[in-house]
Tab-separated table of C-alpha atoms in Angstrom:
chain	number	residue	atom	x	y	z
A	2	MET	CA	-35.969	126.947	-36.309
A	3	ASP	CA	-36.759	125.970	-32.773
A	4	TYR	CA	-36.680	122.284	-31.989
A	5	GLN	CA	-36.937	122.710	-28.237
A	6	ASN	CA	-40.242	120.806	-28.062
A	7	ILE	CA	-39.174	117.951	-30.297
A	8	ARG	CA	-39.427	114.530	-28.677
A	9	VAL	CA	-39.817	112.282	-31.744
A	10	VAL	CA	-37.482	112.317	-34.768
A	11	ALA	CA	-38.739	110.423	-37.810
A	12	PHE	CA	-36.509	109.538	-40.734
A	13	ASP	CA	-37.253	108.747	-44.336
A	14	ALA	CA	-35.159	105.793	-45.540
A	15	ASP	CA	-34.367	105.814	-49.295
A	16	ASP	CA	-31.815	108.533	-50.094
A	17	THR	CA	-31.991	109.787	-46.500
A	18	LEU	CA	-30.404	106.852	-44.647
A	19	TRP	CA	-29.113	104.883	-47.613
A	20	ILE	CA	-28.507	105.264	-51.343
A	21	ASN	CA	-31.474	104.442	-53.563
A	22	GLU	CA	-32.036	106.793	-56.504
A	23	THR	CA	-28.501	106.059	-57.703
A	24	ILE	CA	-29.473	102.402	-58.163
A	25	PHE	CA	-32.584	103.329	-60.144
A	26	ASN	CA	-30.529	105.712	-62.297
A	27	ALA	CA	-27.907	103.071	-63.041
A	28	THR	CA	-30.606	100.629	-64.142
A	29	GLN	CA	-32.208	103.296	-66.314
A	30	GLU	CA	-28.868	103.808	-68.039
A	31	LYS	CA	-28.668	100.089	-68.814
A	32	PHE	CA	-32.236	100.279	-70.080
A	33	ALA	CA	-31.354	103.174	-72.405
A	34	GLY	CA	-28.404	101.150	-73.694
A	35	LEU	CA	-30.592	98.136	-74.344
A	36	LEU	CA	-33.052	100.113	-76.459
A	37	GLU	CA	-30.695	102.558	-78.174
A	38	GLN	CA	-31.103	100.778	-81.516
A	39	TYR	CA	-34.871	101.438	-81.359
A	40	VAL	CA	-35.349	104.812	-79.744
A	41	PRO	CA	-33.360	107.935	-78.786
A	42	ARG	CA	-32.418	108.190	-75.128
A	43	GLU	CA	-34.403	111.347	-74.407
A	44	LEU	CA	-37.650	109.970	-75.838
A	45	LEU	CA	-37.184	106.701	-73.980
A	46	MET	CA	-36.690	108.437	-70.635
A	47	GLN	CA	-39.753	110.614	-71.191
A	48	HIS	CA	-41.882	107.623	-72.073
A	49	LEU	CA	-40.593	105.590	-69.138
A	50	TYR	CA	-41.381	108.426	-66.743
A	51	LYS	CA	-44.918	108.795	-68.091
A	52	THR	CA	-45.456	105.046	-67.782
A	53	GLU	CA	-44.156	104.987	-64.206
A	54	VAL	CA	-46.425	107.818	-63.135
A	55	ARG	CA	-49.454	106.262	-64.869
A	56	ASN	CA	-48.716	102.957	-63.130
A	57	LEU	CA	-48.325	104.450	-59.646
A	58	GLU	CA	-52.023	104.014	-58.894
A	59	TYR	CA	-51.815	100.314	-59.751
A	60	PHE	CA	-48.334	99.291	-58.701
A	61	GLY	CA	-47.351	101.931	-56.146
A	62	TYR	CA	-43.773	102.996	-55.396
A	63	GLY	CA	-40.935	100.516	-55.527
A	64	ILE	CA	-38.795	98.290	-57.675
A	65	LYS	CA	-41.484	95.862	-58.872
A	66	GLY	CA	-43.543	98.682	-60.376
A	67	PHE	CA	-40.375	100.109	-61.932
A	68	ILE	CA	-39.568	96.781	-63.624
A	69	LEU	CA	-43.115	96.488	-64.957
A	70	SER	CA	-42.951	100.058	-66.275
A	71	MET	CA	-39.632	99.358	-68.018
A	72	ILE	CA	-41.125	96.275	-69.664
A	73	GLU	CA	-44.221	98.183	-70.802
A	74	THR	CA	-42.109	101.019	-72.147
A	75	ALA	CA	-39.882	98.585	-74.029
A	76	VAL	CA	-42.854	96.821	-75.635
A	77	GLU	CA	-44.563	100.073	-76.582
A	78	LEU	CA	-41.547	101.894	-77.983
A	79	THR	CA	-40.292	98.904	-79.996
A	80	GLU	CA	-43.853	98.276	-81.235
A	81	GLY	CA	-43.640	94.777	-79.813
A	82	LEU	CA	-40.291	93.967	-81.435
A	83	ILE	CA	-38.394	93.732	-78.140
A	84	LYS	CA	-36.948	90.240	-77.759
A	85	GLY	CA	-37.907	87.802	-75.019
A	86	GLY	CA	-34.313	87.626	-73.871
A	87	ASP	CA	-34.256	91.405	-73.391
A	88	ILE	CA	-37.425	91.254	-71.299
A	89	GLN	CA	-35.750	88.586	-69.186
A	90	MET	CA	-32.749	90.860	-68.781
A	91	ILE	CA	-34.947	93.681	-67.485
A	92	ILE	CA	-36.429	91.334	-64.852
A	93	ASP	CA	-32.912	90.214	-63.898
A	94	TRP	CA	-31.930	93.864	-63.381
A	95	GLY	CA	-34.922	94.180	-61.063
A	96	ARG	CA	-33.787	91.244	-58.960
A	97	ASP	CA	-30.273	92.742	-58.891
A	98	MET	CA	-31.721	96.018	-57.618
A	99	ILE	CA	-33.581	94.206	-54.854
A	100	ALA	CA	-30.468	92.245	-53.875
A	101	HIS	CA	-28.224	95.335	-54.093
A	102	PRO	CA	-26.133	95.873	-50.935
A	103	VAL	CA	-27.451	98.595	-48.665
A	104	GLU	CA	-25.029	101.531	-48.748
A	105	LEU	CA	-25.499	103.874	-45.819
A	106	LEU	CA	-25.027	107.583	-46.434
A	107	PRO	CA	-22.175	109.287	-44.497
A	108	THR	CA	-22.501	109.702	-40.717
A	109	ILE	CA	-25.895	107.944	-40.552
A	110	ARG	CA	-24.933	105.355	-37.977
A	111	GLU	CA	-23.153	107.923	-35.767
A	112	THR	CA	-26.130	110.284	-35.992
A	113	LEU	CA	-28.657	107.644	-35.005
A	114	GLN	CA	-26.385	106.465	-32.229
A	115	LYS	CA	-26.149	110.010	-30.885
A	116	LEU	CA	-29.870	110.750	-31.052
A	117	HIS	CA	-30.995	107.343	-29.835
A	118	GLY	CA	-31.812	107.629	-26.151
A	119	GLN	CA	-32.238	111.408	-26.431
A	120	TYR	CA	-35.181	111.163	-28.807
A	121	GLU	CA	-37.741	108.579	-29.824
A	122	LEU	CA	-36.620	107.569	-33.337
A	123	VAL	CA	-39.056	106.386	-35.993
A	124	LEU	CA	-38.629	105.235	-39.598
A	125	ILE	CA	-41.257	106.200	-42.183
A	126	THR	CA	-40.717	104.933	-45.697
A	127	LYS	CA	-42.711	104.057	-48.779
A	128	GLY	CA	-42.126	101.392	-51.418
A	129	ASP	CA	-42.466	97.621	-51.612
A	130	LEU	CA	-43.052	96.138	-48.171
A	131	MET	CA	-40.646	93.223	-48.416
A	132	ASP	CA	-37.949	95.255	-50.124
A	133	GLN	CA	-38.004	97.959	-47.467
A	134	GLU	CA	-38.015	95.406	-44.633
A	135	SER	CA	-35.094	93.595	-46.195
A	136	LYS	CA	-33.077	96.799	-46.623
A	137	LEU	CA	-33.738	97.820	-43.048
A	138	ALA	CA	-32.647	94.405	-41.758
A	139	ARG	CA	-29.484	94.499	-43.860
A	140	SER	CA	-28.729	98.121	-42.893
A	141	GLY	CA	-28.102	97.087	-39.295
A	142	LEU	CA	-30.050	100.173	-38.195
A	143	ALA	CA	-33.329	98.533	-37.169
A	144	ASP	CA	-32.618	98.592	-33.425
A	145	PHE	CA	-32.364	102.374	-33.371
A	146	PHE	CA	-36.034	102.759	-34.270
A	147	LYS	CA	-38.912	102.425	-31.838
A	148	HIS	CA	-41.428	102.186	-34.675
A	149	ILE	CA	-41.149	101.267	-38.344
A	150	GLU	CA	-43.852	102.484	-40.706
A	151	ILE	CA	-43.827	101.285	-44.303
A	152	VAL	CA	-46.608	103.165	-46.058
A	153	SER	CA	-48.007	103.130	-49.585
A	154	ASP	CA	-47.801	106.911	-49.897
A	155	LYS	CA	-46.611	109.875	-47.853
A	156	SER	CA	-49.281	112.536	-47.916
A	157	SER	CA	-50.474	114.510	-44.889
A	158	VAL	CA	-53.183	111.840	-44.368
A	159	GLN	CA	-50.622	109.115	-43.751
A	160	TYR	CA	-48.587	111.316	-41.410
A	161	GLN	CA	-51.724	112.241	-39.512
A	162	GLU	CA	-52.555	108.552	-39.072
A	163	ILE	CA	-49.075	107.756	-37.784
A	164	LEU	CA	-49.161	110.620	-35.292
A	165	GLN	CA	-52.553	109.480	-34.038
A	166	LYS	CA	-51.520	105.843	-33.860
A	167	TYR	CA	-48.584	106.564	-31.569
A	168	ASP	CA	-50.140	109.520	-29.810
A	169	TYR	CA	-47.535	112.042	-30.974
A	170	ARG	CA	-48.468	115.716	-30.838
A	171	PRO	CA	-47.461	117.624	-34.011
A	172	GLU	CA	-45.315	120.097	-32.071
A	173	GLU	CA	-43.120	117.300	-30.703
A	174	PHE	CA	-42.632	115.584	-34.081
A	175	LEU	CA	-39.774	116.275	-36.531
A	176	MET	CA	-39.452	114.530	-39.894
A	177	VAL	CA	-36.092	114.285	-41.696
A	178	GLY	CA	-35.935	113.441	-45.383
A	179	ASN	CA	-34.723	114.170	-48.880
A	180	SER	CA	-38.062	114.710	-50.618
A	181	LEU	CA	-39.823	118.061	-50.367
A	182	LYS	CA	-42.975	116.429	-51.679
A	183	SER	CA	-43.058	113.350	-49.433
A	184	ASP	CA	-41.050	114.227	-46.342
A	185	ILE	CA	-41.320	117.975	-45.873
A	186	MET	CA	-44.498	119.638	-47.168
A	187	PRO	CA	-47.090	117.098	-45.885
A	188	VAL	CA	-45.443	117.164	-42.443
A	189	LEU	CA	-45.500	120.971	-42.266
A	190	GLU	CA	-49.146	120.816	-43.335
A	191	ILE	CA	-50.126	118.944	-40.187
A	192	GLY	CA	-48.253	121.411	-37.994
A	193	ALA	CA	-45.149	119.349	-37.302
A	194	GLU	CA	-41.513	120.238	-38.059
A	195	ALA	CA	-39.382	118.998	-40.945
A	196	VAL	CA	-35.706	119.112	-41.897
A	197	TYR	CA	-34.728	118.779	-45.528
A	198	ILE	CA	-31.447	117.023	-46.381
A	199	PRO	CA	-31.297	116.789	-50.179
A	200	PHE	CA	-29.688	113.827	-51.911
A	201	GLU	CA	-27.522	114.282	-55.009
A	202	SER	CA	-30.323	113.035	-57.234
A	203	THR	CA	-34.122	113.260	-56.985
A	204	TRP	CA	-36.727	111.396	-59.018
A	205	GLU	CA	-38.697	113.753	-61.256
A	206	HIS	CA	-41.970	112.790	-59.577
A	207	GLU	CA	-40.712	113.895	-56.164
A	208	LYS	CA	-39.742	117.369	-57.366
A	209	ILE	CA	-41.900	120.369	-56.511
A	210	ASP	CA	-41.494	124.118	-56.680
A	211	LEU	CA	-41.847	126.082	-53.497
A	212	THR	CA	-42.700	129.699	-52.843
A	213	PRO	CA	-40.253	131.735	-50.720
A	214	ASP	CA	-42.842	131.630	-47.961
A	215	GLN	CA	-42.965	127.845	-48.057
A	216	LYS	CA	-39.171	127.676	-48.083
A	217	SER	CA	-39.013	129.762	-44.948
A	218	ARG	CA	-40.976	127.186	-42.992
A	219	PHE	CA	-38.282	124.530	-42.769
A	220	GLU	CA	-34.551	124.171	-42.513
A	221	SER	CA	-32.286	122.680	-45.190
A	222	LEU	CA	-29.160	120.941	-44.008
A	223	GLU	CA	-26.285	119.520	-45.997
A	224	ASN	CA	-25.827	116.326	-44.099
A	225	MET	CA	-26.911	114.243	-41.167
A	226	ALA	CA	-23.986	115.301	-38.978
A	227	GLN	CA	-25.379	118.852	-38.911
A	228	LEU	CA	-28.704	117.511	-37.734
A	229	ALA	CA	-27.094	115.447	-34.987
A	230	GLU	CA	-25.193	118.481	-33.776
A	231	GLN	CA	-28.263	120.713	-33.614
A	232	LEU	CA	-30.553	118.207	-31.992
A	233	SER	CA	-28.196	116.654	-29.540
A	234	GLY	CA	-27.045	120.120	-28.472
A	235	LEU	CA	-30.593	120.768	-27.258
A	236	LYS	CA	-30.475	117.805	-24.934
A	237	GLY	CA	-26.964	118.560	-23.688
B	13	MET	CA	-62.303	74.376	-28.181
B	14	ASP	CA	-62.680	76.920	-25.466
B	15	TYR	CA	-62.723	80.542	-26.514
B	16	GLN	CA	-63.779	81.867	-23.116
B	17	ASN	CA	-60.584	83.898	-22.713
B	18	ILE	CA	-60.580	85.362	-26.213
B	19	ARG	CA	-60.614	89.154	-26.321
B	20	VAL	CA	-59.031	89.809	-29.743
B	21	VAL	CA	-60.196	88.215	-33.003
B	22	ALA	CA	-57.826	88.636	-35.955
B	23	PHE	CA	-58.859	87.930	-39.527
B	24	ASP	CA	-56.881	87.064	-42.601
B	25	ALA	CA	-58.197	88.976	-45.645
B	26	ASP	CA	-57.655	87.197	-49.001
B	27	ASP	CA	-60.024	84.203	-49.285
B	28	THR	CA	-61.171	84.732	-45.702
B	29	LEU	CA	-63.032	88.035	-46.020
B	30	TRP	CA	-63.084	88.347	-49.794
B	31	ILE	CA	-62.428	86.284	-52.908
B	32	ASN	CA	-58.825	86.266	-54.112
B	33	GLU	CA	-57.506	82.902	-55.301
B	34	THR	CA	-60.361	82.719	-57.820
B	35	ILE	CA	-58.993	85.848	-59.517
B	36	PHE	CA	-55.475	84.392	-59.687
B	37	ASN	CA	-56.883	81.129	-61.075
B	38	ALA	CA	-58.885	82.924	-63.765
B	39	THR	CA	-55.777	84.828	-64.874
B	40	GLN	CA	-53.768	81.604	-64.923
B	41	GLU	CA	-56.363	80.107	-67.244
B	42	LYS	CA	-55.978	83.042	-69.622
B	43	PHE	CA	-52.216	82.603	-69.399
B	44	ALA	CA	-52.515	78.905	-70.308
B	45	GLY	CA	-54.691	79.875	-73.272
B	46	LEU	CA	-52.174	82.459	-74.454
B	47	LEU	CA	-49.317	79.956	-74.478
B	48	GLU	CA	-51.165	76.808	-75.579
B	49	GLN	CA	-49.500	76.916	-79.004
B	50	TYR	CA	-46.079	76.724	-77.331
B	51	VAL	CA	-46.449	74.483	-74.295
B	52	PRO	CA	-48.899	71.977	-72.752
B	53	ARG	CA	-51.045	73.328	-69.925
B	54	GLU	CA	-49.666	70.992	-67.254
B	55	LEU	CA	-46.030	71.845	-67.958
B	56	LEU	CA	-46.811	75.550	-68.052
B	57	MET	CA	-48.542	75.468	-64.683
B	58	GLN	CA	-45.666	73.549	-63.120
B	59	HIS	CA	-43.118	75.976	-64.494
B	60	LEU	CA	-45.142	79.003	-63.413
B	61	TYR	CA	-45.452	77.617	-59.895
B	62	LYS	CA	-41.715	76.977	-59.655
B	63	THR	CA	-40.995	80.494	-60.913
B	64	GLU	CA	-43.416	82.047	-58.414
B	65	VAL	CA	-41.872	80.204	-55.474
B	66	ARG	CA	-38.344	81.049	-56.596
B	67	ASN	CA	-39.320	84.700	-56.907
B	68	LEU	CA	-40.985	84.931	-53.480
B	69	GLU	CA	-37.731	85.955	-51.816
B	70	TYR	CA	-37.329	88.833	-54.264
B	71	PHE	CA	-40.875	89.937	-55.016
B	72	GLY	CA	-42.879	88.652	-52.053
B	73	TYR	CA	-46.568	87.753	-52.145
B	74	GLY	CA	-48.993	89.651	-54.328
B	75	ILE	CA	-50.085	90.502	-57.828
B	76	LYS	CA	-46.938	92.332	-59.001
B	77	GLY	CA	-44.743	89.326	-58.276
B	78	PHE	CA	-47.310	87.105	-60.000
B	79	ILE	CA	-47.218	89.239	-63.165
B	80	LEU	CA	-43.426	89.179	-63.215
B	81	SER	CA	-43.431	85.404	-62.750
B	82	MET	CA	-45.901	84.963	-65.624
B	83	ILE	CA	-43.700	87.096	-67.875
B	84	GLU	CA	-40.572	85.136	-66.926
B	85	THR	CA	-42.342	81.830	-67.460
B	86	ALA	CA	-43.598	82.975	-70.855
B	87	VAL	CA	-40.131	84.061	-71.981
B	88	GLU	CA	-38.474	80.880	-70.732
B	89	LEU	CA	-40.978	78.378	-72.082
B	90	THR	CA	-41.244	80.022	-75.506
B	91	GLU	CA	-37.440	80.314	-75.637
B	92	GLY	CA	-37.823	84.042	-76.105
B	93	LEU	CA	-40.356	83.760	-78.937
B	94	ILE	CA	-43.213	85.305	-76.932
B	95	LYS	CA	-44.429	88.462	-78.692
B	96	GLY	CA	-44.222	91.931	-77.215
B	97	GLY	CA	-47.984	92.300	-77.543
B	98	ASP	CA	-48.495	89.174	-75.447
B	99	ILE	CA	-46.211	90.513	-72.726
B	100	GLN	CA	-48.267	93.694	-72.753
B	101	MET	CA	-51.420	91.595	-72.395
B	102	ILE	CA	-50.018	89.870	-69.298
B	103	ILE	CA	-49.317	93.259	-67.697
B	104	ASP	CA	-52.837	94.388	-68.597
B	105	TRP	CA	-54.242	91.305	-66.846
B	106	GLY	CA	-52.248	92.291	-63.763
B	107	ARG	CA	-53.761	95.762	-63.753
B	108	ASP	CA	-57.203	94.177	-64.197
B	109	MET	CA	-56.550	91.944	-61.176
B	110	ILE	CA	-55.574	94.966	-59.081
B	111	ALA	CA	-58.663	96.883	-60.216
B	112	HIS	CA	-60.958	93.854	-59.758
B	113	PRO	CA	-64.017	94.619	-57.606
B	114	VAL	CA	-63.764	93.325	-54.050
B	115	GLU	CA	-66.251	90.469	-53.616
B	116	LEU	CA	-66.989	89.748	-49.975
B	117	LEU	CA	-67.534	86.137	-48.972
B	118	PRO	CA	-70.996	85.256	-47.571
B	119	THR	CA	-72.009	86.642	-44.152
B	120	ILE	CA	-68.732	88.541	-43.667
B	121	ARG	CA	-70.300	91.904	-43.027
B	122	GLU	CA	-72.908	90.473	-40.636
B	123	THR	CA	-70.261	88.524	-38.757
B	124	LEU	CA	-67.993	91.514	-38.290
B	125	GLN	CA	-70.979	93.633	-37.284
B	126	LYS	CA	-71.952	91.054	-34.656
B	127	LEU	CA	-68.449	90.635	-33.212
B	128	HIS	CA	-67.543	94.317	-33.356
B	129	GLY	CA	-68.038	95.783	-29.903
B	130	GLN	CA	-67.856	92.336	-28.291
B	131	TYR	CA	-64.266	91.721	-29.390
B	132	GLU	CA	-61.315	93.779	-30.525
B	133	LEU	CA	-61.085	93.012	-34.245
B	134	VAL	CA	-57.813	93.075	-36.164
B	135	LEU	CA	-56.897	92.450	-39.803
B	136	ILE	CA	-53.643	90.641	-40.613
B	137	THR	CA	-52.860	90.143	-44.279
B	138	LYS	CA	-49.871	89.690	-46.556
B	139	GLY	CA	-49.304	90.824	-50.137
B	140	ASP	CA	-48.608	94.111	-51.875
B	141	LEU	CA	-49.106	97.036	-49.503
B	142	MET	CA	-51.037	99.313	-51.837
B	143	ASP	CA	-53.152	96.512	-53.232
B	144	GLN	CA	-54.236	95.307	-49.798
B	145	GLU	CA	-54.957	98.855	-48.618
B	146	SER	CA	-57.019	99.511	-51.705
B	147	LYS	CA	-59.035	96.307	-51.279
B	148	LEU	CA	-59.705	97.069	-47.646
B	149	ALA	CA	-60.870	100.591	-48.503
B	150	ARG	CA	-63.145	99.299	-51.244
B	151	SER	CA	-64.480	96.453	-49.067
B	152	GLY	CA	-66.212	98.925	-46.776
B	153	LEU	CA	-64.999	96.848	-43.812
B	154	ALA	CA	-62.131	99.047	-42.605
B	155	ASP	CA	-64.081	100.613	-39.724
B	156	PHE	CA	-64.646	97.257	-38.052
B	157	PHE	CA	-60.932	96.826	-37.394
B	158	LYS	CA	-59.031	98.452	-34.564
B	159	HIS	CA	-55.683	97.598	-36.168
B	160	ILE	CA	-54.628	96.749	-39.715
B	161	GLU	CA	-51.392	94.828	-40.191
B	162	ILE	CA	-50.104	94.270	-43.713
B	163	VAL	CA	-47.057	92.039	-43.395
B	164	SER	CA	-44.564	90.595	-45.851
B	165	ASP	CA	-44.961	87.074	-44.480
B	166	LYS	CA	-47.001	85.265	-41.850
B	167	SER	CA	-44.691	83.084	-39.805
B	168	SER	CA	-44.766	82.801	-36.012
B	169	VAL	CA	-42.180	85.618	-35.868
B	170	GLN	CA	-44.569	88.108	-37.458
B	171	TYR	CA	-47.460	87.038	-35.204
B	172	GLN	CA	-45.228	87.331	-32.162
B	173	GLU	CA	-44.285	90.867	-33.184
B	174	ILE	CA	-47.914	91.871	-33.656
B	175	LEU	CA	-48.929	90.469	-30.265
B	176	GLN	CA	-46.058	92.313	-28.600
B	177	LYS	CA	-46.799	95.535	-30.447
B	178	TYR	CA	-50.383	95.687	-29.212
B	179	ASP	CA	-49.762	93.983	-25.889
B	180	TYR	CA	-52.029	90.994	-26.597
B	181	ARG	CA	-51.501	87.871	-24.517
B	182	PRO	CA	-51.538	84.665	-26.637
B	183	GLU	CA	-54.412	83.155	-24.641
B	184	GLU	CA	-56.707	86.072	-25.498
B	185	PHE	CA	-55.869	86.043	-29.234
B	186	LEU	CA	-57.773	84.102	-31.918
B	187	MET	CA	-56.799	84.109	-35.600
B	188	VAL	CA	-59.322	83.235	-38.318
B	189	GLY	CA	-58.155	82.302	-41.796
B	190	ASN	CA	-58.170	79.984	-44.777
B	191	SER	CA	-54.492	78.995	-44.831
B	192	LEU	CA	-53.195	76.276	-42.533
B	193	LYS	CA	-49.662	77.401	-43.289
B	194	SER	CA	-50.085	81.157	-42.788
B	195	ASP	CA	-53.090	81.615	-40.512
B	196	ILE	CA	-53.312	78.511	-38.335
B	197	MET	CA	-50.029	76.715	-37.593
B	198	PRO	CA	-47.820	79.749	-36.797
B	199	VAL	CA	-50.537	81.108	-34.491
B	200	LEU	CA	-50.855	77.821	-32.593
B	201	GLU	CA	-47.088	77.772	-32.323
B	202	ILE	CA	-47.067	80.943	-30.250
B	203	GLY	CA	-49.757	79.570	-27.950
B	204	ALA	CA	-52.737	81.471	-29.349
B	205	GLU	CA	-55.966	80.033	-30.807
B	206	ALA	CA	-56.890	79.665	-34.471
B	207	VAL	CA	-60.020	78.820	-36.435
B	208	TYR	CA	-59.673	77.413	-39.931
B	209	ILE	CA	-62.320	78.295	-42.515
B	210	PRO	CA	-61.155	76.788	-45.824
B	211	PHE	CA	-61.841	78.514	-49.128
B	212	GLU	CA	-62.872	76.542	-52.219
B	213	SER	CA	-59.387	76.879	-53.667
B	214	THR	CA	-55.926	77.098	-52.075
B	215	TRP	CA	-52.651	78.057	-53.721
B	216	GLU	CA	-50.242	75.118	-53.852
B	217	HIS	CA	-47.652	77.012	-51.796
B	218	GLU	CA	-50.085	77.453	-48.890
B	219	LYS	CA	-50.868	73.740	-48.657
B	220	ILE	CA	-49.361	71.646	-45.873
B	221	ASP	CA	-50.016	68.194	-44.462
B	222	LEU	CA	-50.917	67.914	-40.821
B	223	THR	CA	-50.636	65.059	-38.370
B	224	PRO	CA	-53.834	64.004	-36.525
B	225	ASP	CA	-52.330	65.550	-33.412
B	226	GLN	CA	-51.855	68.887	-35.164
B	227	LYS	CA	-55.396	68.709	-36.540
B	228	SER	CA	-56.777	68.243	-33.064
B	229	ARG	CA	-55.372	71.583	-31.939
B	230	PHE	CA	-57.768	73.837	-33.867
B	231	GLU	CA	-61.312	73.954	-35.070
B	232	SER	CA	-62.402	73.872	-38.714
B	233	LEU	CA	-65.581	75.704	-39.570
B	234	GLU	CA	-67.478	75.823	-42.830
B	235	ASN	CA	-68.280	79.497	-42.858
B	236	MET	CA	-68.103	82.754	-40.987
B	237	ALA	CA	-71.670	82.530	-39.701
B	238	GLN	CA	-70.699	79.521	-37.571
B	239	LEU	CA	-67.846	81.535	-36.098
B	240	ALA	CA	-70.120	84.461	-35.297
B	241	GLU	CA	-72.560	82.140	-33.567
B	242	GLN	CA	-69.928	80.488	-31.396
B	243	LEU	CA	-68.110	83.638	-30.418
B	244	SER	CA	-71.028	85.931	-29.877
B	245	GLY	CA	-72.741	83.207	-27.810
B	246	LEU	CA	-69.891	83.486	-25.336
B	247	LYS	CA	-70.534	87.158	-24.799
B	248	GLY	CA	-74.318	86.763	-24.692
């Protein structure tokens, strides 16, 4: 890939800059434990996933919607027998998730430090507004970014709006993220560049299958250090 | 008040452009009805309010946090006896609130139409990102606004950031809203102008007491038509 024209590097946040899916997975495991007397693990996970996806149009992405979907799933699968104290516990888990320390992925700070000054850096993330703002503040990374965009969804429409808002041309814009569905494909669709850095775990809803032709249109890297090397080499 | 220098007029959304608190109040009434066998109305409302305020730092403003606070209140005040089906009903009410038709307040459309072109119009609202976006889209008002800012809170810090972002000078900026705490006082604090148009109902947490001196620093109007008249007269 040729990044010679790139002037703006945009980063996804959850599972690109810091750990996120891991925290959801750990809570799901507790949830499975809580309901194991009522329902087999596999069935529970399937039902939870269906509930989450159905609720996306009402509650959007983020922890609050996840808590509500766990509660709904618990009520439905126990046929209303779930105890009040267990519901309370689910809400407590949600607050724990929100208060969870921000754990940066390896080499993130060094990478941003290296690219900052060479490129205009932008953060584009989806999820609950306050939660994302709080994580960014606690990450200590906020000052690296010229613009912060917290959006309700990441389709090509949203990317198009961001590019227009800041007057970025597609050919000078590179998006870096861990989700093919949210960070890579919609960005390629509007004619910009994208670099895929997968995280160890991906939420089912973010998974998509690509054709070989689609795969050939972007680069996959193993970690952020590789990105820093490639990009900062260009400005050397 | 002298609005001669005003170039940018910013509007709050909930209970300024469209009805909101009324929908929360109606749901609270249903909630009181649901729990009347367990707890007196007054005590329930007090407990719900305390829970909502305590949860603000985790869940922020908006319907999802409100649903979670109702569920917590129900579990706590029934000592866990609340039935699963009732919890489900509370979540259903939340989805109903989110899907509730957007009801514009009187003369909103005409006012925006009148001021559009004469002033740069901006929307500044807090709450759940997706919910606010959806309401704005359904309101049919989106095209009147040059910028849309959905923020997690409305203190002077957030207003300062918005003014800096768009390069507005305080003396050319006027905020219009129904909350003294969120729309008026923080805006006056940064040296900009504010017009207060109260709604028939205000959430307890948005209420503040003002000194006569503070009251003298902004204008209170009864409705949006009065605002349109004053402001568009200046550009006549």
